[in-house]
């Protein structure tokens, strides 16, 4: 039996649909979930969570709607962190004890969706899994810390690239490096397979490295580049697509064999006869 195509919604796609397509949102969500099995990237969850935590209380219901779009209409399926997911999907290798397991992300999403106000995220939310008098709090600090750690590590690497102390690797070297960072040394066959599966993120990072070395690159304003690269790793799964509203991201993977599975929101809606509102 052929596996149903899966769709990961990027943060900007969730936000654009809720903010600009409110009158058509139910029909669009229905269409998306008819064609795809919607899955959740931990990265999308963390970015949307930052929006909830830093947003205004009166926009809480609007922010929650972005979570609903992200989660899909079936049982919530959260993916492993990007490289862990790729190692398992492509090579059958398991990275033990990820910092936050998919089951934990599902629980955290449930907390947001069951909260009536933003304040309840801190004081406690009653979910179907809780005992009669118990409440569950959202531990947003854990997610923010992991996010900031990733951004800081990426900026540090890009600074070394700018200084010329780090050279961009070959595609095989790129694949071996990612695996080694997660505790695996790949043989030649594994390296080739993993490198091919990481084609989109490799093309993205190659262009990014060129920009850092030869163009004006503002580290503070380009923090989303680290996030984009992580999302693209999920294209290592041939059954998975990503829906985004980022034309720049699509341009960076134009030479990738996986570019057709990075779907632009406007094109996606236009093909399906929805009126464009952005």
Coordinates of C-alpha atoms in Angstrom, one line a residue:
X1 CA 0.0 0.0 0.0
X2 CA 1.4 3.3 -1.1
X3 CA 2.1 5.7 1.8
X4 CA 0.0 8.9 1.8
X5 CA 1.9 12.1 1.1
X6 CA 2.7 14.1 4.2
X7 CA 2.7 17.9 4.5
X8 CA 4.7 20.0 7.0
X9 CA 3.4 23.6 7.2
X10 CA 6.1 26.2 7.7
X11 CA 5.4 28.9 10.3
X12 CA 4.8 31.7 7.7
X13 CA 2.3 29.5 5.9
X14 CA 0.2 29.0 9.1
X15 CA 0.4 32.7 9.9
X16 CA -0.5 33.8 6.4
X17 CA -3.5 31.4 6.2
X18 CA -5.0 32.6 9.5
X19 CA -4.3 36.3 9.0
X20 CA -5.2 36.7 5.3
X21 CA -7.5 33.8 4.5
X22 CA -10.0 33.8 7.4
X23 CA -13.1 33.6 5.2
X24 CA -11.7 30.6 3.2
X25 CA -9.7 29.0 6.0
X26 CA -12.1 26.1 6.8
X27 CA -12.2 25.1 3.1
X28 CA -8.5 25.5 2.7
X29 CA -7.7 23.4 5.8
X30 CA -10.2 20.7 4.6
X31 CA -8.5 20.6 1.2
X32 CA -5.0 20.3 2.7
X33 CA -6.1 17.5 5.0
X34 CA -7.9 15.7 2.1
X35 CA -4.7 15.6 0.0
X36 CA -2.1 15.2 2.7
X37 CA -1.4 13.7 6.1
X38 CA -0.4 16.8 8.0
X39 CA 2.6 16.5 10.3
X40 CA 4.2 18.9 12.7
X41 CA 7.8 20.0 12.7
X42 CA 9.1 20.8 16.2
X43 CA 10.6 24.0 14.6
X44 CA 7.2 25.2 13.5
X45 CA 5.8 24.6 16.9
X46 CA 8.6 26.5 18.7
X47 CA 8.2 29.5 16.4
X48 CA 4.5 29.6 16.8
X49 CA 4.9 29.2 20.5
X50 CA 7.3 32.2 20.6
X51 CA 4.5 34.2 18.9
X52 CA 2.0 33.2 21.5
X53 CA 4.3 34.0 24.4
X54 CA 5.5 37.3 23.0
X55 CA 2.1 38.3 21.5
X56 CA -0.7 40.4 23.0
X57 CA -3.4 38.6 25.1
X58 CA -6.2 39.8 22.9
X59 CA -4.7 38.0 19.9
X60 CA -4.5 34.7 21.7
X61 CA -7.4 33.0 19.8
X62 CA -5.9 34.1 16.6
X63 CA -2.6 32.6 17.6
X64 CA -4.3 29.4 18.7
X65 CA -5.8 29.1 15.2
X66 CA -2.3 28.9 13.7
X67 CA -1.6 25.9 16.0
X68 CA -4.8 24.2 14.7
X69 CA -3.7 24.8 11.1
X70 CA -0.3 23.4 11.9
X71 CA -1.6 20.3 13.7
X72 CA -4.1 19.2 11.0
X73 CA -7.5 17.5 11.5
X74 CA -6.3 14.0 12.4
X75 CA -4.5 12.7 15.4
X76 CA -1.5 15.0 15.9
X77 CA 1.7 13.6 14.5
X78 CA 5.0 15.3 15.5
X79 CA 8.2 14.5 13.8
X80 CA 11.6 13.9 15.4
X81 CA 14.1 16.8 15.3
X82 CA 15.3 17.3 11.7
X83 CA 18.6 15.4 11.6
X84 CA 17.3 12.6 13.9
X85 CA 14.4 12.2 11.5
X86 CA 16.6 12.1 8.5
X87 CA 19.0 9.5 10.0
X88 CA 16.1 7.2 10.9
X89 CA 14.2 7.7 7.6
X90 CA 17.1 7.3 5.2
X91 CA 19.5 5.0 7.1
X92 CA 17.4 3.4 9.8
X93 CA 19.7 4.9 12.5
X94 CA 18.2 6.0 15.8
X95 CA 19.4 8.9 17.9
X96 CA 18.7 8.1 21.5
X97 CA 16.9 10.4 23.8
X98 CA 16.1 13.5 21.8
X99 CA 15.8 16.6 24.0
X100 CA 12.1 16.7 23.5
X101 CA 10.3 13.6 22.3
X102 CA 7.3 13.8 19.8
X103 CA 5.0 12.7 22.6
X104 CA 6.1 15.7 24.7
X105 CA 5.5 18.1 21.8
X106 CA 2.0 16.6 21.4
X107 CA 1.3 17.2 25.0
X108 CA 2.5 20.8 24.8
X109 CA 0.4 21.4 21.7
X110 CA -2.6 20.1 23.6
X111 CA -1.9 22.5 26.4
X112 CA -2.0 25.5 24.0
X113 CA -5.2 24.3 22.2
X114 CA -7.1 23.7 25.5
X115 CA -6.1 27.0 27.1
X116 CA -8.8 29.6 27.2
X117 CA -6.4 32.5 27.8
X118 CA -2.7 33.1 27.4
X119 CA -2.4 33.5 31.1
X120 CA -3.5 29.9 31.6
X121 CA -0.4 28.6 29.9
X122 CA 1.5 29.7 33.0
X123 CA -1.1 29.1 35.7
X124 CA -2.2 25.7 34.3
X125 CA -4.6 24.2 31.7
X126 CA -7.1 21.4 32.1
X127 CA -6.5 18.8 29.4
X128 CA -8.3 15.4 28.7
X129 CA -5.2 13.6 30.1
X130 CA -5.2 15.4 33.4
X131 CA -6.7 14.0 36.6
X132 CA -9.9 15.7 37.9
X133 CA -8.3 18.5 40.0
X134 CA -4.9 18.7 38.2
X135 CA -3.7 21.3 35.7
X136 CA -0.8 21.2 33.3
X137 CA 1.5 24.2 32.8
X138 CA 3.4 25.0 29.6
X139 CA 7.2 25.0 30.1
X140 CA 7.9 27.6 27.4
X141 CA 11.4 28.3 28.7
X142 CA 12.7 24.9 27.6
X143 CA 11.6 25.6 24.0
X144 CA 13.0 29.1 24.0
X145 CA 16.4 27.9 25.4
X146 CA 16.7 25.2 22.7
X147 CA 15.8 27.8 20.0
X148 CA 18.3 30.3 21.3
X149 CA 21.0 27.7 21.5
X150 CA 20.4 26.7 17.9
X151 CA 20.5 30.3 16.7
X152 CA 23.7 31.1 18.7
X153 CA 25.4 28.0 17.3
X154 CA 24.5 28.9 13.7
X155 CA 25.7 32.5 14.1
X156 CA 29.0 31.2 15.6
X157 CA 29.5 28.9 12.6
X158 CA 28.6 31.7 10.1
X159 CA 31.1 34.0 11.8
X160 CA 33.9 31.4 11.2
X161 CA 32.8 31.1 7.6
X162 CA 33.1 34.9 7.2
X163 CA 36.6 34.8 8.8
X164 CA 37.6 32.0 6.4
X165 CA 38.5 29.6 9.2
X166 CA 35.7 27.2 8.0
X167 CA 35.3 26.0 4.4
X168 CA 32.1 24.7 3.0
X169 CA 32.3 20.9 2.6
X170 CA 31.4 18.7 -0.4
X171 CA 28.0 17.2 -0.3
X172 CA 29.4 14.0 1.1
X173 CA 31.4 15.8 3.7
X174 CA 28.2 17.7 4.6
X175 CA 26.3 14.5 5.2
X176 CA 29.1 12.9 7.2
X177 CA 29.4 15.9 9.4
X178 CA 25.7 16.0 10.3
X179 CA 25.8 12.3 11.1
X180 CA 28.9 12.6 13.2
X181 CA 27.3 15.4 15.2
X182 CA 24.7 12.9 16.2
X183 CA 27.1 10.1 17.1
X184 CA 27.4 8.1 13.8
X185 CA 30.3 7.5 11.5
X186 CA 29.0 6.6 8.0
X187 CA 30.5 4.1 5.6
X188 CA 30.8 5.1 1.9
X189 CA 27.4 3.6 0.9
X190 CA 25.6 5.3 3.8
X191 CA 27.4 8.6 3.0
X192 CA 26.2 8.6 -0.6
X193 CA 22.6 7.8 0.3
X194 CA 22.5 10.4 3.1
X195 CA 24.1 13.0 0.9
X196 CA 21.5 12.5 -1.8
X197 CA 18.7 12.7 0.7
X198 CA 20.0 16.0 2.1
X199 CA 20.2 17.7 -1.3
X200 CA 17.8 20.6 -0.6
X201 CA 19.4 21.7 2.7
X202 CA 22.9 21.3 1.1
X203 CA 22.0 23.6 -1.8
X204 CA 20.4 26.1 0.7
X205 CA 23.5 26.1 3.0
X206 CA 25.9 26.4 0.0
X207 CA 24.2 29.6 -1.1
X208 CA 24.0 30.9 2.4
X209 CA 27.8 30.3 2.9
X210 CA 28.5 32.3 -0.3
X211 CA 26.4 35.2 1.0
X212 CA 28.2 35.2 4.3
X213 CA 31.6 35.3 2.7
X214 CA 31.0 37.7 -0.1
X215 CA 27.9 39.8 0.6
X216 CA 26.7 42.0 3.4
X217 CA 25.1 39.6 5.8
X218 CA 23.3 40.8 9.0
X219 CA 23.5 38.0 11.5
X220 CA 20.8 39.6 13.7
X221 CA 18.3 40.0 10.9
X222 CA 18.9 36.5 9.3
X223 CA 18.3 34.3 12.3
X224 CA 15.6 32.5 10.4
X225 CA 18.2 31.0 8.1
X226 CA 19.1 28.4 10.7
X227 CA 15.4 27.5 11.0
X228 CA 15.0 27.2 7.2
X229 CA 17.9 24.8 6.9
X230 CA 16.4 22.6 9.6
X231 CA 13.0 22.5 7.9
X232 CA 14.6 21.5 4.6
X233 CA 16.2 18.4 6.2
X234 CA 12.7 16.9 6.3
X235 CA 12.7 16.7 2.5
X236 CA 15.1 13.7 3.0
X237 CA 11.8 11.8 3.3
X238 CA 10.5 11.4 -0.3
X239 CA 6.9 11.2 0.9
X240 CA 7.1 14.6 2.6
X241 CA 6.4 18.1 1.3
X242 CA 6.7 21.5 2.9
X243 CA 4.2 24.3 2.5
X244 CA 5.9 27.8 2.8
X245 CA 5.2 31.4 1.9
X246 CA 9.0 32.1 1.6
X247 CA 10.0 32.8 -2.0
X248 CA 13.6 33.4 -0.9
X249 CA 13.7 29.9 0.5
X250 CA 12.4 28.4 -2.7
X251 CA 15.1 30.3 -4.7
X252 CA 17.8 28.9 -2.6
X253 CA 16.8 25.3 -3.5
X254 CA 16.2 26.0 -7.2
X255 CA 19.1 23.6 -8.1
X256 CA 17.9 20.9 -5.8
X257 CA 16.3 17.7 -7.0
X258 CA 13.9 18.1 -4.2
X259 CA 12.6 21.6 -5.1
X260 CA 9.2 20.4 -6.3
X261 CA 8.3 19.2 -2.8
X262 CA 8.9 22.7 -1.4
X263 CA 5.4 24.2 -2.2
X264 CA 4.8 28.0 -2.3
X265 CA 1.6 29.0 -0.6
X266 CA 0.4 31.3 -3.4
X267 CA 0.9 28.7 -6.1
X268 CA -0.7 26.0 -3.9
X269 CA -3.8 28.1 -3.4
X270 CA -4.0 29.3 -7.0
X271 CA -3.9 25.8 -8.5
X272 CA -6.7 24.8 -6.2
X273 CA -8.9 27.8 -7.3
X274 CA -8.8 29.7 -4.0
X275 CA -8.8 33.5 -4.3
X276 CA -5.4 35.0 -3.5
X277 CA -5.5 37.4 -0.6
X278 CA -1.8 38.2 -0.2

